[in-house]
Amino acid sequence: MDDLKAKYLDLIGAASDEAALEDLRVQAVGKKGEISLKMRELGRMTPEERQVAGPALNALKDEINSALAAKKAALGDAALDERLRAEWLDVTLPARGRRQGTVHPVSQVWEECTAIFADMGFAVAEGPQIEDDWYNFDALNIPSHHPARAEMDTFYMHRAEGDNRPPHVLRTHTSPVQIRSMQAQGAPIRIIAPGRVYRADYDQTHTPMFHQVEGLAIDREISMANLKWVLEEFFSAYFGTSVKTRFRASHFPFTEPSAEVDIQCSWEGGTVKVGEGDDWLEVLGSGMVHPKVLSAAGVDPSEWQGFAFGMGIDRIAMLKYGIPDLRAFFDSDLRWLRHYGFSALQVPTIRGGV
């Protein structure tokens, strides 16, 4: 056994890598290793011989295993030392620059809409997000029994007991901005009103808070033909291709006549392509401003007329950039922004972030 011990201790000491060390382990203490085979011979020995050979073989096996473990640790340390000598890091170098922010699709589309309509002479108008009942509903010719005025659809502000002020709501559209703008400026007027709006709804295509852009143009001879031209010019600029529109008769309390607007598209493999094909996709509501709305805003409907329209900024962002779920806009994990091609802002924009 002394010869066996000396043999393997020398071989283990001379092993140059972990692969050679593993081969030695198999040769010595593996199932068919020399020491393992010696231990199988114990069954053929007399009790007196086993009392002597058994402890000696166990001690030999333990010593070989200890030598293997020590050599493996030494080889690992040597490999680490070699890596440390070969690989080094200059900690005095300045850190790599990290981009601090990412442009959000809603912010980008908001800016795109503003720029496109500005080219057509539309100014940007803003208003409060908490509106009183009159601006949000009454001034827009929305009757008291209209479903939009129900608490299941609209967020009403809490009133303390004894507070008899008119109801206030989180605005359900940016149309109140049109009323306030006409009151302040009169006619003629040409504005868009982008902003946050709120409705009690939540699914793949609806969220409690979302973004709209509404347009208003009032003058003496404005017609539906002007409305159609403006919308086709907008969609062609926004999607970067010629886009046909189709008007379908509809009803809105604040316009007369009213129309849903569809844009030309095709569907291929579940993907919509705008500006081609024989299909149509509804994108917004529009119409000629109702005389009662003009009167409520202090504009004489016998002298002035005009059109209005409204569309969801989030919706047209989804359509342009192929984002399938509206709720993704409010996801806390912004890695999806990079997935859809939005990178950090590197140049000044025409307005602040949303």
PDB file of C-alpha atoms in Angstrom, residues 37-230:
ATOM      1  CA  LEU A  37     -10.470  -2.957  -6.455  1.00  0.00           C
ATOM      2  CA  LYS A  38      -8.255  -3.524  -3.395  1.00  0.00           C
ATOM      3  CA  MET A  39     -11.224  -2.768  -1.135  1.00  0.00           C
ATOM      4  CA  ARG A  40     -13.326  -5.381  -2.948  1.00  0.00           C
ATOM      5  CA  GLU A  41     -10.726  -7.979  -1.983  1.00  0.00           C
ATOM      6  CA  LEU A  42     -11.585  -7.476   1.708  1.00  0.00           C
ATOM      7  CA  GLY A  43     -14.495  -9.896   1.319  1.00  0.00           C
ATOM      8  CA  ARG A  44     -12.132 -12.729   0.510  1.00  0.00           C
ATOM      9  CA  MET A  45      -9.883 -12.103   3.527  1.00  0.00           C
ATOM     10  CA  THR A  46     -10.072 -13.689   6.958  1.00  0.00           C
ATOM     11  CA  PRO A  47     -11.463 -11.555   9.787  1.00  0.00           C
ATOM     12  CA  GLU A  48      -7.978 -11.073  11.158  1.00  0.00           C
ATOM     13  CA  GLU A  49      -6.638  -9.885   7.784  1.00  0.00           C
ATOM     14  CA  ARG A  50      -9.637  -7.499   7.314  1.00  0.00           C
ATOM     15  CA  GLN A  51      -8.951  -5.922  10.706  1.00  0.00           C
ATOM     16  CA  VAL A  52      -5.538  -4.890   9.434  1.00  0.00           C
ATOM     17  CA  ALA A  53      -6.196  -4.216   5.724  1.00  0.00           C
ATOM     18  CA  GLY A  54      -9.575  -2.472   6.097  1.00  0.00           C
ATOM     19  CA  PRO A  55      -8.443   0.547   8.135  1.00  0.00           C
ATOM     20  CA  ALA A  56      -5.292   0.858   6.032  1.00  0.00           C
ATOM     21  CA  LEU A  57      -7.262   0.954   2.746  1.00  0.00           C
ATOM     22  CA  ASN A  58      -9.782   3.473   4.139  1.00  0.00           C
ATOM     23  CA  ALA A  59      -6.944   5.691   5.329  1.00  0.00           C
ATOM     24  CA  LEU A  60      -5.292   5.420   1.909  1.00  0.00           C
ATOM     25  CA  LYS A  61      -8.529   6.307   0.133  1.00  0.00           C
ATOM     26  CA  ASP A  62      -9.080   9.325   2.403  1.00  0.00           C
ATOM     27  CA  GLU A  63      -5.512  10.523   1.882  1.00  0.00           C
ATOM     28  CA  ILE A  64      -5.786  10.222  -1.910  1.00  0.00           C
ATOM     29  CA  ASN A  65      -9.131  12.098  -1.919  1.00  0.00           C
ATOM     30  CA  SER A  66      -7.633  14.834   0.257  1.00  0.00           C
ATOM     31  CA  ALA A  67      -4.645  15.128  -2.090  1.00  0.00           C
ATOM     32  CA  LEU A  68      -6.995  15.333  -5.096  1.00  0.00           C
ATOM     33  CA  ALA A  69      -9.072  18.102  -3.446  1.00  0.00           C
ATOM     34  CA  ALA A  70      -5.989  20.073  -2.442  1.00  0.00           C
ATOM     35  CA  LYS A  71      -4.507  19.832  -5.923  1.00  0.00           C
ATOM     36  CA  LYS A  72      -7.810  20.891  -7.516  1.00  0.00           C
ATOM     37  CA  ALA A  73      -7.935  23.965  -5.287  1.00  0.00           C
ATOM     38  CA  ALA A  74      -4.309  24.776  -6.118  1.00  0.00           C
ATOM     39  CA  LEU A  75      -4.984  24.474  -9.860  1.00  0.00           C
ATOM     40  CA  GLY A  76      -8.016  26.752  -9.488  1.00  0.00           C
ATOM     41  CA  ASP A  77      -5.986  29.356  -7.634  1.00  0.00           C
ATOM     42  CA  ALA A  78      -3.271  29.199 -10.258  1.00  0.00           C
ATOM     43  CA  ALA A  79      -5.813  29.674 -13.066  1.00  0.00           C
ATOM     44  CA  LEU A  80      -7.303  32.677 -11.271  1.00  0.00           C
ATOM     45  CA  ASP A  81      -3.867  34.204 -10.757  1.00  0.00           C
ATOM     46  CA  GLU A  82      -3.140  33.759 -14.451  1.00  0.00           C
ATOM     47  CA  ARG A  83      -6.437  35.492 -15.392  1.00  0.00           C
ATOM     48  CA  LEU A  84      -5.714  38.358 -13.038  1.00  0.00           C
ATOM     49  CA  ARG A  85      -2.308  38.834 -14.614  1.00  0.00           C
ATOM     50  CA  ALA A  86      -3.747  38.647 -18.155  1.00  0.00           C
ATOM     51  CA  GLU A  87      -6.916  40.691 -17.525  1.00  0.00           C
ATOM     52  CA  TRP A  88      -6.851  44.091 -15.859  1.00  0.00           C
ATOM     53  CA  LEU A  89      -9.106  47.085 -15.485  1.00  0.00           C
ATOM     54  CA  ASP A  90      -8.026  50.683 -15.196  1.00  0.00           C
ATOM     55  CA  VAL A  91     -10.426  51.959 -12.534  1.00  0.00           C
ATOM     56  CA  THR A  92      -9.191  55.520 -13.084  1.00  0.00           C
ATOM     57  CA  LEU A  93     -10.864  55.696 -16.531  1.00  0.00           C
ATOM     58  CA  PRO A  94     -14.136  57.709 -16.691  1.00  0.00           C
ATOM     59  CA  ALA A  95     -17.333  55.640 -16.704  1.00  0.00           C
ATOM     60  CA  ARG A  96     -19.218  55.000 -19.923  1.00  0.00           C
ATOM     61  CA  GLY A  97     -21.948  57.528 -20.557  1.00  0.00           C
ATOM     62  CA  ARG A  98     -25.517  56.357 -19.944  1.00  0.00           C
ATOM     63  CA  ARG A  99     -28.548  57.808 -21.653  1.00  0.00           C
ATOM     64  CA  GLN A 100     -30.846  59.303 -19.085  1.00  0.00           C
ATOM     65  CA  GLY A 101     -34.210  59.098 -20.765  1.00  0.00           C
ATOM     66  CA  THR A 102     -36.261  57.626 -23.591  1.00  0.00           C
ATOM     67  CA  VAL A 103     -38.765  59.413 -25.768  1.00  0.00           C
ATOM     68  CA  HIS A 104     -42.221  57.971 -25.112  1.00  0.00           C
ATOM     69  CA  PRO A 105     -44.433  57.099 -28.111  1.00  0.00           C
ATOM     70  CA  VAL A 106     -47.197  59.353 -26.789  1.00  0.00           C
ATOM     71  CA  SER A 107     -44.758  62.271 -26.482  1.00  0.00           C
ATOM     72  CA  GLN A 108     -43.416  61.654 -29.968  1.00  0.00           C
ATOM     73  CA  VAL A 109     -46.852  61.435 -31.591  1.00  0.00           C
ATOM     74  CA  TRP A 110     -48.042  64.487 -29.636  1.00  0.00           C
ATOM     75  CA  GLU A 111     -45.130  66.433 -31.140  1.00  0.00           C
ATOM     76  CA  GLU A 112     -45.714  65.018 -34.606  1.00  0.00           C
ATOM     77  CA  CYS A 113     -49.389  66.082 -34.507  1.00  0.00           C
ATOM     78  CA  THR A 114     -48.470  69.550 -33.253  1.00  0.00           C
ATOM     79  CA  ALA A 115     -45.915  70.037 -36.016  1.00  0.00           C
ATOM     80  CA  ILE A 116     -48.194  68.780 -38.812  1.00  0.00           C
ATOM     81  CA  PHE A 117     -51.177  70.901 -37.775  1.00  0.00           C
ATOM     82  CA  ALA A 118     -48.930  73.921 -37.216  1.00  0.00           C
ATOM     83  CA  ASP A 119     -47.985  73.719 -40.900  1.00  0.00           C
ATOM     84  CA  MET A 120     -51.700  74.080 -41.672  1.00  0.00           C
ATOM     85  CA  GLY A 121     -52.082  77.136 -39.452  1.00  0.00           C
ATOM     86  CA  PHE A 122     -53.444  75.535 -36.262  1.00  0.00           C
ATOM     87  CA  ALA A 123     -52.313  76.946 -32.922  1.00  0.00           C
ATOM     88  CA  VAL A 124     -52.106  74.830 -29.751  1.00  0.00           C
ATOM     89  CA  ALA A 125     -54.635  75.522 -27.001  1.00  0.00           C
ATOM     90  CA  GLU A 126     -54.698  74.094 -23.478  1.00  0.00           C
ATOM     91  CA  GLY A 127     -57.178  73.958 -20.619  1.00  0.00           C
ATOM     92  CA  PRO A 128     -57.707  72.489 -17.123  1.00  0.00           C
ATOM     93  CA  GLN A 129     -57.950  68.740 -16.646  1.00  0.00           C
ATOM     94  CA  ILE A 130     -60.556  69.210 -13.916  1.00  0.00           C
ATOM     95  CA  GLU A 131     -63.611  70.776 -15.553  1.00  0.00           C
ATOM     96  CA  ASP A 132     -66.989  71.862 -14.320  1.00  0.00           C
ATOM     97  CA  ASP A 133     -70.072  70.126 -15.609  1.00  0.00           C
ATOM     98  CA  TRP A 134     -71.019  73.031 -17.862  1.00  0.00           C
ATOM     99  CA  TYR A 135     -67.796  73.141 -19.912  1.00  0.00           C
ATOM    100  CA  ASN A 136     -67.502  69.362 -20.145  1.00  0.00           C
ATOM    101  CA  PHE A 137     -71.126  68.609 -21.053  1.00  0.00           C
ATOM    102  CA  ASP A 138     -73.701  71.432 -21.178  1.00  0.00           C
ATOM    103  CA  ALA A 139     -71.765  73.825 -23.410  1.00  0.00           C
ATOM    104  CA  LEU A 140     -71.196  70.944 -25.816  1.00  0.00           C
ATOM    105  CA  ASN A 141     -74.927  70.262 -26.187  1.00  0.00           C
ATOM    106  CA  ILE A 142     -74.699  66.978 -24.275  1.00  0.00           C
ATOM    107  CA  PRO A 143     -78.111  66.391 -22.629  1.00  0.00           C
ATOM    108  CA  SER A 144     -78.513  65.504 -18.966  1.00  0.00           C
ATOM    109  CA  HIS A 145     -79.643  61.945 -19.793  1.00  0.00           C
ATOM    110  CA  HIS A 146     -76.612  61.177 -22.005  1.00  0.00           C
ATOM    111  CA  PRO A 147     -74.717  57.985 -20.922  1.00  0.00           C
ATOM    112  CA  ALA A 148     -71.402  59.884 -20.814  1.00  0.00           C
ATOM    113  CA  ARG A 149     -72.702  61.810 -17.812  1.00  0.00           C
ATOM    114  CA  ALA A 150     -73.251  58.626 -15.760  1.00  0.00           C
ATOM    115  CA  GLU A 151     -70.848  57.893 -12.918  1.00  0.00           C
ATOM    116  CA  MET A 152     -70.017  54.547 -14.513  1.00  0.00           C
ATOM    117  CA  ASP A 153     -68.402  56.426 -17.436  1.00  0.00           C
ATOM    118  CA  THR A 154     -67.082  59.659 -15.897  1.00  0.00           C
ATOM    119  CA  PHE A 155     -64.924  60.429 -12.846  1.00  0.00           C
ATOM    120  CA  TYR A 156     -66.771  62.976 -10.689  1.00  0.00           C
ATOM    121  CA  MET A 157     -64.899  64.966  -8.048  1.00  0.00           C
ATOM    122  CA  HIS A 158     -65.886  64.340  -4.436  1.00  0.00           C
ATOM    123  CA  ARG A 159     -68.060  66.989  -2.808  1.00  0.00           C
ATOM    124  CA  ALA A 160     -68.198  67.529   0.944  1.00  0.00           C
ATOM    125  CA  GLU A 161     -71.618  67.549   2.542  1.00  0.00           C
ATOM    126  CA  GLY A 162     -73.196  70.966   2.096  1.00  0.00           C
ATOM    127  CA  ASP A 163     -70.982  71.917  -0.865  1.00  0.00           C
ATOM    128  CA  ASN A 164     -73.533  72.984  -3.488  1.00  0.00           C
ATOM    129  CA  ARG A 165     -71.151  74.099  -6.206  1.00  0.00           C
ATOM    130  CA  PRO A 166     -71.768  72.666  -9.700  1.00  0.00           C
ATOM    131  CA  PRO A 167     -70.295  69.178 -10.225  1.00  0.00           C
ATOM    132  CA  HIS A 168     -66.682  68.938 -11.362  1.00  0.00           C
ATOM    133  CA  VAL A 169     -65.235  66.054 -13.380  1.00  0.00           C
ATOM    134  CA  LEU A 170     -61.959  64.818 -14.749  1.00  0.00           C
ATOM    135  CA  ARG A 171     -62.506  65.980 -18.319  1.00  0.00           C
ATOM    136  CA  THR A 172     -63.704  63.205 -20.631  1.00  0.00           C
ATOM    137  CA  HIS A 173     -62.377  64.925 -23.773  1.00  0.00           C
ATOM    138  CA  THR A 174     -60.448  68.064 -24.688  1.00  0.00           C
ATOM    139  CA  SER A 175     -63.582  69.641 -26.203  1.00  0.00           C
ATOM    140  CA  PRO A 176     -63.949  72.039 -23.225  1.00  0.00           C
ATOM    141  CA  VAL A 177     -60.717  73.653 -24.467  1.00  0.00           C
ATOM    142  CA  GLN A 178     -62.570  74.547 -27.674  1.00  0.00           C
ATOM    143  CA  ILE A 179     -65.302  76.313 -25.682  1.00  0.00           C
ATOM    144  CA  ARG A 180     -62.795  78.212 -23.554  1.00  0.00           C
ATOM    145  CA  SER A 181     -60.763  79.206 -26.629  1.00  0.00           C
ATOM    146  CA  MET A 182     -63.813  80.538 -28.488  1.00  0.00           C
ATOM    147  CA  GLN A 183     -64.864  82.470 -25.388  1.00  0.00           C
ATOM    148  CA  ALA A 184     -61.410  84.005 -25.096  1.00  0.00           C
ATOM    149  CA  GLN A 185     -60.626  84.653 -28.780  1.00  0.00           C
ATOM    150  CA  GLY A 186     -63.937  84.684 -30.588  1.00  0.00           C
ATOM    151  CA  ALA A 187     -63.977  83.944 -34.324  1.00  0.00           C
ATOM    152  CA  PRO A 188     -62.257  83.267 -36.640  1.00  0.00           C
ATOM    153  CA  ILE A 189     -60.194  80.651 -34.853  1.00  0.00           C
ATOM    154  CA  ARG A 190     -58.091  77.650 -35.790  1.00  0.00           C
ATOM    155  CA  ILE A 191     -56.718  75.504 -32.929  1.00  0.00           C
ATOM    156  CA  ILE A 192     -55.834  71.995 -31.862  1.00  0.00           C
ATOM    157  CA  ALA A 193     -56.277  70.885 -28.253  1.00  0.00           C
ATOM    158  CA  PRO A 194     -54.001  67.973 -27.275  1.00  0.00           C
ATOM    159  CA  GLY A 195     -54.073  66.680 -23.728  1.00  0.00           C
ATOM    160  CA  ARG A 196     -54.894  64.048 -21.124  1.00  0.00           C
ATOM    161  CA  VAL A 197     -58.479  62.894 -20.704  1.00  0.00           C
ATOM    162  CA  TYR A 198     -60.167  60.450 -18.316  1.00  0.00           C
ATOM    163  CA  ARG A 199     -62.903  57.844 -18.613  1.00  0.00           C
ATOM    164  CA  ALA A 200     -63.883  54.887 -16.429  1.00  0.00           C
ATOM    165  CA  ASP A 201     -62.774  52.171 -18.836  1.00  0.00           C
ATOM    166  CA  TYR A 202     -59.941  49.634 -18.955  1.00  0.00           C
ATOM    167  CA  ASP A 203     -59.131  46.904 -21.493  1.00  0.00           C
ATOM    168  CA  GLN A 204     -56.756  46.232 -24.394  1.00  0.00           C
ATOM    169  CA  THR A 205     -57.855  49.375 -26.255  1.00  0.00           C
ATOM    170  CA  HIS A 206     -59.083  51.584 -23.372  1.00  0.00           C
ATOM    171  CA  THR A 207     -57.404  52.998 -20.278  1.00  0.00           C
ATOM    172  CA  PRO A 208     -58.780  55.273 -17.513  1.00  0.00           C
ATOM    173  CA  MET A 209     -56.347  58.001 -18.563  1.00  0.00           C
ATOM    174  CA  PHE A 210     -55.405  58.513 -22.189  1.00  0.00           C
ATOM    175  CA  HIS A 211     -54.564  61.311 -24.646  1.00  0.00           C
ATOM    176  CA  GLN A 212     -56.578  63.094 -27.308  1.00  0.00           C
ATOM    177  CA  VAL A 213     -55.977  65.750 -29.891  1.00  0.00           C
ATOM    178  CA  GLU A 214     -59.014  67.708 -31.038  1.00  0.00           C
ATOM    179  CA  GLY A 215     -59.170  70.272 -33.795  1.00  0.00           C
ATOM    180  CA  LEU A 216     -61.424  73.283 -34.338  1.00  0.00           C
ATOM    181  CA  ALA A 217     -61.652  75.707 -37.241  1.00  0.00           C
ATOM    182  CA  ILE A 218     -64.274  78.503 -37.294  1.00  0.00           C
ATOM    183  CA  ASP A 219     -64.695  81.007 -40.135  1.00  0.00           C
ATOM    184  CA  ARG A 220     -67.430  82.343 -42.401  1.00  0.00           C
ATOM    185  CA  GLU A 221     -67.310  79.810 -45.219  1.00  0.00           C
ATOM    186  CA  ILE A 222     -65.715  76.657 -43.780  1.00  0.00           C
ATOM    187  CA  SER A 223     -67.329  73.404 -44.924  1.00  0.00           C
ATOM    188  CA  MET A 224     -67.025  69.612 -44.661  1.00  0.00           C
ATOM    189  CA  ALA A 225     -64.802  69.763 -47.741  1.00  0.00           C
ATOM    190  CA  ASN A 226     -62.244  71.759 -45.735  1.00  0.00           C
ATOM    191  CA  LEU A 227     -62.478  69.169 -42.953  1.00  0.00           C
ATOM    192  CA  LYS A 228     -61.807  66.311 -45.382  1.00  0.00           C
ATOM    193  CA  TRP A 229     -58.801  68.116 -46.874  1.00  0.00           C
ATOM    194  CA  VAL A 230     -57.289  68.836 -43.443  1.00  0.00           C
TER     195      VAL A 230
END
